[in-house]
mmCIF file of C-alpha atoms in Angstrom:
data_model
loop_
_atom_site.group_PDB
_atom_site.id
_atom_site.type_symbol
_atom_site.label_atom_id
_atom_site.label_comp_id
_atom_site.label_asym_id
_atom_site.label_seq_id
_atom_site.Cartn_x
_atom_site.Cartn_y
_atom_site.Cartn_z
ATOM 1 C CA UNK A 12 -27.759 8.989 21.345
ATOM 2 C CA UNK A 13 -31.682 8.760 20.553
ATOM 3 C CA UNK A 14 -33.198 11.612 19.979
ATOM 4 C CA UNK A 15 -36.880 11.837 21.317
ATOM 5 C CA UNK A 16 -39.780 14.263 20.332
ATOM 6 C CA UNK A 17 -41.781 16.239 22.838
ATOM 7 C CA UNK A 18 -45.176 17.377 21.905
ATOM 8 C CA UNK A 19 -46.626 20.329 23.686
ATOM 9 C CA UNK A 20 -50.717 19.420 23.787
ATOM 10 C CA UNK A 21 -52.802 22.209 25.067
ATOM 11 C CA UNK A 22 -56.758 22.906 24.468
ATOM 12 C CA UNK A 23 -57.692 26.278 23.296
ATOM 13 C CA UNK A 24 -58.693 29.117 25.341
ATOM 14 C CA UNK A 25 -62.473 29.990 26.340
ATOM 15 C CA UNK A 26 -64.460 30.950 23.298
ATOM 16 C CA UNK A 27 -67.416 32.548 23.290
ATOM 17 C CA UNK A 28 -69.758 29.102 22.895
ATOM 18 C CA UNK A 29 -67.597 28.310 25.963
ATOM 19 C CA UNK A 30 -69.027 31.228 28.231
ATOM 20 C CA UNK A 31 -72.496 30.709 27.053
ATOM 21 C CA UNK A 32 -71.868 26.819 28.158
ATOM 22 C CA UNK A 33 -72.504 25.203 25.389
ATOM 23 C CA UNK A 34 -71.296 22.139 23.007
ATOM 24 C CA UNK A 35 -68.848 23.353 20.878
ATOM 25 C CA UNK A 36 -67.250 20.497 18.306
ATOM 26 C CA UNK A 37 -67.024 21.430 14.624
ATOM 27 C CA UNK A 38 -68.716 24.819 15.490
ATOM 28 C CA UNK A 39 -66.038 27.759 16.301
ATOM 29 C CA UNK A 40 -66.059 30.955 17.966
ATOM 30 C CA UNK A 41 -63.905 32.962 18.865
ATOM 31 C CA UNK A 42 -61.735 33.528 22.340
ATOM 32 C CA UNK A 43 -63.275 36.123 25.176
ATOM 33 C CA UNK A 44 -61.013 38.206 26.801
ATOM 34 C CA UNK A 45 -60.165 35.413 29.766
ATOM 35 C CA UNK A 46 -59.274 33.054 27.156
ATOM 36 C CA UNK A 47 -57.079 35.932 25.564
ATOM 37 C CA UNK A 48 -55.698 36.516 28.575
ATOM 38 C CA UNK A 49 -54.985 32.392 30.040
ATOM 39 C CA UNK A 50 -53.109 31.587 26.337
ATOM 40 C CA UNK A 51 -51.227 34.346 27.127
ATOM 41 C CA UNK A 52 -50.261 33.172 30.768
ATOM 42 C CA UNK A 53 -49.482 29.743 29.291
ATOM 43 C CA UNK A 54 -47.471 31.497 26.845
ATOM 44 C CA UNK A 55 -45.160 32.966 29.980
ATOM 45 C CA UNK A 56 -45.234 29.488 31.754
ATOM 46 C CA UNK A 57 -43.709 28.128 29.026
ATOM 47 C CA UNK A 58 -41.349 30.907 28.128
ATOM 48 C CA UNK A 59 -37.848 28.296 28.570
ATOM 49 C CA UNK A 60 -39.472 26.096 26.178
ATOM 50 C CA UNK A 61 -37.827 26.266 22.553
ATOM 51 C CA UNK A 62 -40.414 24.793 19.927
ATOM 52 C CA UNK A 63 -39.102 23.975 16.926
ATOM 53 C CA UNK A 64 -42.798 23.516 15.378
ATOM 54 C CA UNK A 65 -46.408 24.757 16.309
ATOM 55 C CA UNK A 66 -49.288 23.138 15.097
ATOM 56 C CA UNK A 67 -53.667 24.155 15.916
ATOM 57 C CA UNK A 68 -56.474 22.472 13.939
ATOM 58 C CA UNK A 69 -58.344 24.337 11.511
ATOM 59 C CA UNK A 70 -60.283 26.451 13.702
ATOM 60 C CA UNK A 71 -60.500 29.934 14.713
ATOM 61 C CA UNK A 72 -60.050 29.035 18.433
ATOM 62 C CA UNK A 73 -57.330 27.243 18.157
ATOM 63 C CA UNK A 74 -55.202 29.265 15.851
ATOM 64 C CA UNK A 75 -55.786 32.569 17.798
ATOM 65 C CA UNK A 76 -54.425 30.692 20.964
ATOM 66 C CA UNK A 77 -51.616 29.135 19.570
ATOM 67 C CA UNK A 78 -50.644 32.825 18.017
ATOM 68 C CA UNK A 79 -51.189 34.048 21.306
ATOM 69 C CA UNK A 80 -49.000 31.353 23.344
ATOM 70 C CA UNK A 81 -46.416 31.840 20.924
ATOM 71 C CA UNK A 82 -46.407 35.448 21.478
ATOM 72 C CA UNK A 83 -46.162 35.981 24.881
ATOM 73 C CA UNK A 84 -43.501 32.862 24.949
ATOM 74 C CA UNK A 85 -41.301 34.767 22.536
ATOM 75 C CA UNK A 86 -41.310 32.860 19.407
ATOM 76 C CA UNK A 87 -44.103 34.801 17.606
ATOM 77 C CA UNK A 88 -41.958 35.004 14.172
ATOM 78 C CA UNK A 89 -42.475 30.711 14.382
ATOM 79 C CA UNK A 90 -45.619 29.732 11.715
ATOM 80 C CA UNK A 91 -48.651 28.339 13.191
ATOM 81 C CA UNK A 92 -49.156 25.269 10.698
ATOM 82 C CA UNK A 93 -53.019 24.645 10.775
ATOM 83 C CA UNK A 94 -53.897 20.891 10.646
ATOM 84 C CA UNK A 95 -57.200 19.509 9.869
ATOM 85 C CA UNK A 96 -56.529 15.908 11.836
ATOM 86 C CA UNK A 97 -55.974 17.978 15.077
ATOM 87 C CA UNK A 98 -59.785 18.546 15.019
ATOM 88 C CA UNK A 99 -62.464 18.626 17.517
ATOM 89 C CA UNK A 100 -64.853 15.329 17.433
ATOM 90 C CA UNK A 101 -68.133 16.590 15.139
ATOM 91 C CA UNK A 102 -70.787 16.537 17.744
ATOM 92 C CA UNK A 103 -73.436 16.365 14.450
ATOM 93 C CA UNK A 104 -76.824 17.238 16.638
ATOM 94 C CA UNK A 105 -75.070 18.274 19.341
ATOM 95 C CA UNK A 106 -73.135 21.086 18.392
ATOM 96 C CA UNK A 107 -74.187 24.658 20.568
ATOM 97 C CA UNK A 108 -76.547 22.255 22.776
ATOM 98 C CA UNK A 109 -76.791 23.228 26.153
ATOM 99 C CA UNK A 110 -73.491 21.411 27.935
ATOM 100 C CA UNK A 111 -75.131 20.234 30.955
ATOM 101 C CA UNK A 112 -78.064 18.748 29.246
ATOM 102 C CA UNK A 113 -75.465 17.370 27.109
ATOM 103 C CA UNK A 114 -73.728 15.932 29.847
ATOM 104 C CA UNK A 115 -76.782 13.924 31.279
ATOM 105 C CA UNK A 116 -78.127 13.160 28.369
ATOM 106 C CA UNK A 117 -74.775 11.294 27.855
ATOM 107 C CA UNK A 118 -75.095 9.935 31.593
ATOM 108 C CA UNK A 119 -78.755 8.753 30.783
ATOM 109 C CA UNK A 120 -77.827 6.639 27.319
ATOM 110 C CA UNK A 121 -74.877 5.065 29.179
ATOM 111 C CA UNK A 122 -76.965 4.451 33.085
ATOM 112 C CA UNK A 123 -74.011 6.250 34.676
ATOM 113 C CA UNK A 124 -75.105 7.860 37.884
ATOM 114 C CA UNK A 125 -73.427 11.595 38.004
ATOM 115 C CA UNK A 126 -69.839 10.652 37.861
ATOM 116 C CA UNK A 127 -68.009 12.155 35.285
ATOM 117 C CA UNK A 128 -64.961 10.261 35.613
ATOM 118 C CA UNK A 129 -66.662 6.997 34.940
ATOM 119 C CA UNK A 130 -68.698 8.743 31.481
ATOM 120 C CA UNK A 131 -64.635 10.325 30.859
ATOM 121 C CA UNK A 132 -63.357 6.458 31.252
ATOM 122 C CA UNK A 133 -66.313 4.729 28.575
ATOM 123 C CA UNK A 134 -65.016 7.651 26.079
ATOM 124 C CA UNK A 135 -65.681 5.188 22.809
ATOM 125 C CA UNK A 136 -69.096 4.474 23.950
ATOM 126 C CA UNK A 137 -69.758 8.436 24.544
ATOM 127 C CA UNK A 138 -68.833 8.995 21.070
ATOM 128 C CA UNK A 139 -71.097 5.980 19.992
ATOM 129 C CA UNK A 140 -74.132 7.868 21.650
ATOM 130 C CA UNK A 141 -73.035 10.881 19.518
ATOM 131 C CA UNK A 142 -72.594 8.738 16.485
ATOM 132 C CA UNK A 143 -75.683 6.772 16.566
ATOM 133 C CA UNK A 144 -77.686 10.085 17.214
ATOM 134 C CA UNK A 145 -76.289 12.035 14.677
ATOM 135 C CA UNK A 146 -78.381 13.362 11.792
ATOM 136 C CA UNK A 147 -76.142 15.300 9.941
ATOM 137 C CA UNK A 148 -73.772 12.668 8.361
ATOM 138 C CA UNK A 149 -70.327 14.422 9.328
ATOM 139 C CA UNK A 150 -69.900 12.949 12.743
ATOM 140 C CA UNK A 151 -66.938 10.709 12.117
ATOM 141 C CA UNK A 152 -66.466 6.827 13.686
ATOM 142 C CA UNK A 153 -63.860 7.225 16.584
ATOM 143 C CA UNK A 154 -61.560 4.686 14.771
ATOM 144 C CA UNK A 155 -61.011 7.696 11.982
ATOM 145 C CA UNK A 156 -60.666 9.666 14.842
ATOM 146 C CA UNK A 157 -58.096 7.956 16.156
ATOM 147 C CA UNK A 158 -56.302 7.338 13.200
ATOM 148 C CA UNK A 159 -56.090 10.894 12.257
ATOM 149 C CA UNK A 160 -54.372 11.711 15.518
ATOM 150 C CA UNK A 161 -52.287 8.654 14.903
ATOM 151 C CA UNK A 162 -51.308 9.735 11.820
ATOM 152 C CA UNK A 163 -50.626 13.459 12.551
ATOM 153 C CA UNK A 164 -48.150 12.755 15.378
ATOM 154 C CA UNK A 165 -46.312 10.024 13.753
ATOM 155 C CA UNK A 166 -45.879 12.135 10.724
ATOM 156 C CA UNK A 167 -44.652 14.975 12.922
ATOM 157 C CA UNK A 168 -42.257 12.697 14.750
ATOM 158 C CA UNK A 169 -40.558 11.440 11.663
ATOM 159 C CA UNK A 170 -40.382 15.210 10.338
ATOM 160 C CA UNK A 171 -38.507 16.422 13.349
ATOM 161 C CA UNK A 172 -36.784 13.373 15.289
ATOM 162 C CA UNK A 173 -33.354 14.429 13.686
ATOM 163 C CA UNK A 174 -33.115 17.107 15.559
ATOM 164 C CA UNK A 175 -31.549 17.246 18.743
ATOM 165 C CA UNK A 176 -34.668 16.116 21.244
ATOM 166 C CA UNK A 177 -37.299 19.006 19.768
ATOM 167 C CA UNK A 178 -40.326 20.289 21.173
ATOM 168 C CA UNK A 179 -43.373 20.985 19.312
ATOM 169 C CA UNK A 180 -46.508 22.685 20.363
ATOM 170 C CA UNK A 181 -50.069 21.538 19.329
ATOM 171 C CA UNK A 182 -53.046 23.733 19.879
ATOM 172 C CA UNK A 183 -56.178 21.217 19.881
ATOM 173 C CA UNK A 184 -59.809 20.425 21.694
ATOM 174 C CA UNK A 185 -60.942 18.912 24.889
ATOM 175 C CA UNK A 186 -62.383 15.681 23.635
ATOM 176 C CA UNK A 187 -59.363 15.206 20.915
ATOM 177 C CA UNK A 188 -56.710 15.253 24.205
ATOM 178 C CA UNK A 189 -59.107 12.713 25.755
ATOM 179 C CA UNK A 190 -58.830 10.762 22.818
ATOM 180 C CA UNK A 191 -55.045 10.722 22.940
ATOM 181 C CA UNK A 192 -55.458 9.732 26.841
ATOM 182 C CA UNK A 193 -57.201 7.131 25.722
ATOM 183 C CA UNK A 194 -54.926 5.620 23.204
ATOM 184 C CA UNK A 195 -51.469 6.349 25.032
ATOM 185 C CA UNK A 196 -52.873 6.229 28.955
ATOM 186 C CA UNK A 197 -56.054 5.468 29.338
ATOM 187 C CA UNK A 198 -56.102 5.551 33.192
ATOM 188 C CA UNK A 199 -55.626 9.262 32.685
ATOM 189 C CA UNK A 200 -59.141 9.584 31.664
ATOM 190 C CA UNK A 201 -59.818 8.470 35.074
ATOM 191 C CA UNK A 202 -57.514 10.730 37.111
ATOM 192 C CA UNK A 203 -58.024 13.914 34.968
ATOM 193 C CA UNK A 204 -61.409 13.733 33.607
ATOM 194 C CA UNK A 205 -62.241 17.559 32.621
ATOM 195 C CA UNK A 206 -59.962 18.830 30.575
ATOM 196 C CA UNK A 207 -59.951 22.550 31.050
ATOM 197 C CA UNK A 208 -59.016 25.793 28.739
ATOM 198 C CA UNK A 209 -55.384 25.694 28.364
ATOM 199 C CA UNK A 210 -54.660 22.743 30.325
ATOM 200 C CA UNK A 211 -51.263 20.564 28.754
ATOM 201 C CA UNK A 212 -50.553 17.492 28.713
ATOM 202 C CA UNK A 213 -46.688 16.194 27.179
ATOM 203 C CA UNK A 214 -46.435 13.650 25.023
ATOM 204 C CA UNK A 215 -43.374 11.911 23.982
ATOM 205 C CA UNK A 216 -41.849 9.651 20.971
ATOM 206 C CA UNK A 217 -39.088 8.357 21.921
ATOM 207 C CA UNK A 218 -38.992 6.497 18.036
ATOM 208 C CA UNK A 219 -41.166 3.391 18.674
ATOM 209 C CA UNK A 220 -43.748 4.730 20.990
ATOM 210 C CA UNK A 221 -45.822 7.458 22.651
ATOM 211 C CA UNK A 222 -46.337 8.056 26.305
ATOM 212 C CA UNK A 223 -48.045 10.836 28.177
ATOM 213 C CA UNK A 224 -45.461 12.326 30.805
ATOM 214 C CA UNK A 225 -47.233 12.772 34.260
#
């Protein structure tokens, strides 16, 4: 029988840059007390889940809530393995800008009238407007992007697909989940176009391909 791999995607819980509402890519900060407290209900929602791997990116935020999930779930002796291709996109100018004023700006570059779903759905041209604005030189081109992702989860797959159907859980960022929405269901960027502190989404390998499980 095939075994398949189940990957546990969740965004970090509200950081600080979060409460102040503002643009938070390659900048980190760490979790309030609500985001404390919402890794740690995810944690107990997902209690019956065995992981036989966690994964964050290289931030702060992420770690902390992956620690904390893992915690309240009851695996807290399991490493958190930090991962640099789970990253946030690099919002170069953007980073700590005001969200909302982010948010139209966005709206304004691409002539979309107030509808988030439809800037959620033109997610490559988003990070174009980011890319083309960017001053710093470290916002990456969304094909590295999605490579990176690419590359993380088929590397995971092939470490653990020989065990008997495992589950591992990633701790990552709002615009990196879109980004896998966009490469393994794109629709979803439609139906579910904020993607909240500690939402999840499952992704499986079944050993040729991924899908998101609705």
């Amino acid at each position: 029988m095939n075994s398949t791999v189940t990957f546990y995607v969740t965004r970090h819980g509200e950081t600080l840059l979060n409460r102040l509402n503002k643009a938070q890519g390659w900048a980190d900060s760490p979790l309030t007390e609500r985001g404390i407290q919402t890794a740690t209900q995810l944690g107990l929602q997902l209690k019956n889940i065995q992981f036989s791997a966690a994964f964050s990116s290289d931030t702060s935020r992420a770690l902390q809530t992956a620690k904390t999930i893992l915690t309240a779930q009851g695996q807290n002796e399991l490493q958190v393995i930090t991962d640099s291709r789970l990253r946030e996109w690099c919002l170069g100018c953007w980073e700590a800008e005001n969200n909302d004023k982010f948010i139209s700006s966005m709206m304004n570059e691409l002539q979309i009238q107030n509808d988030f779903s439809e800037l959620n759905f033109r997610l490559p041209e988003v990070h174009e407007v980011i890319y083309k604005s960017d001053i710093t030189g470290m916002v990456e081109p969304f094909h590295m992007i999605t490579d990176r992702l690419e590359s993380f989860l088929k590397d995971t797959a092939d470490n653990f697909i020989h065990l008997n159907n495992p589950n591992v859980l990633i701790v990552t960022h709002a615009f990196t989940i879109k980004t896998l929405q966009y490469l393994f269901s794109k629709e979803m960027l439609r139906t579910k176009p904020k993607i909240k502190n500690v939402d999840i989404i499952c992704i499986k390998w079944d050993g040729k391909s991924f899908s998101i499980l609705t």
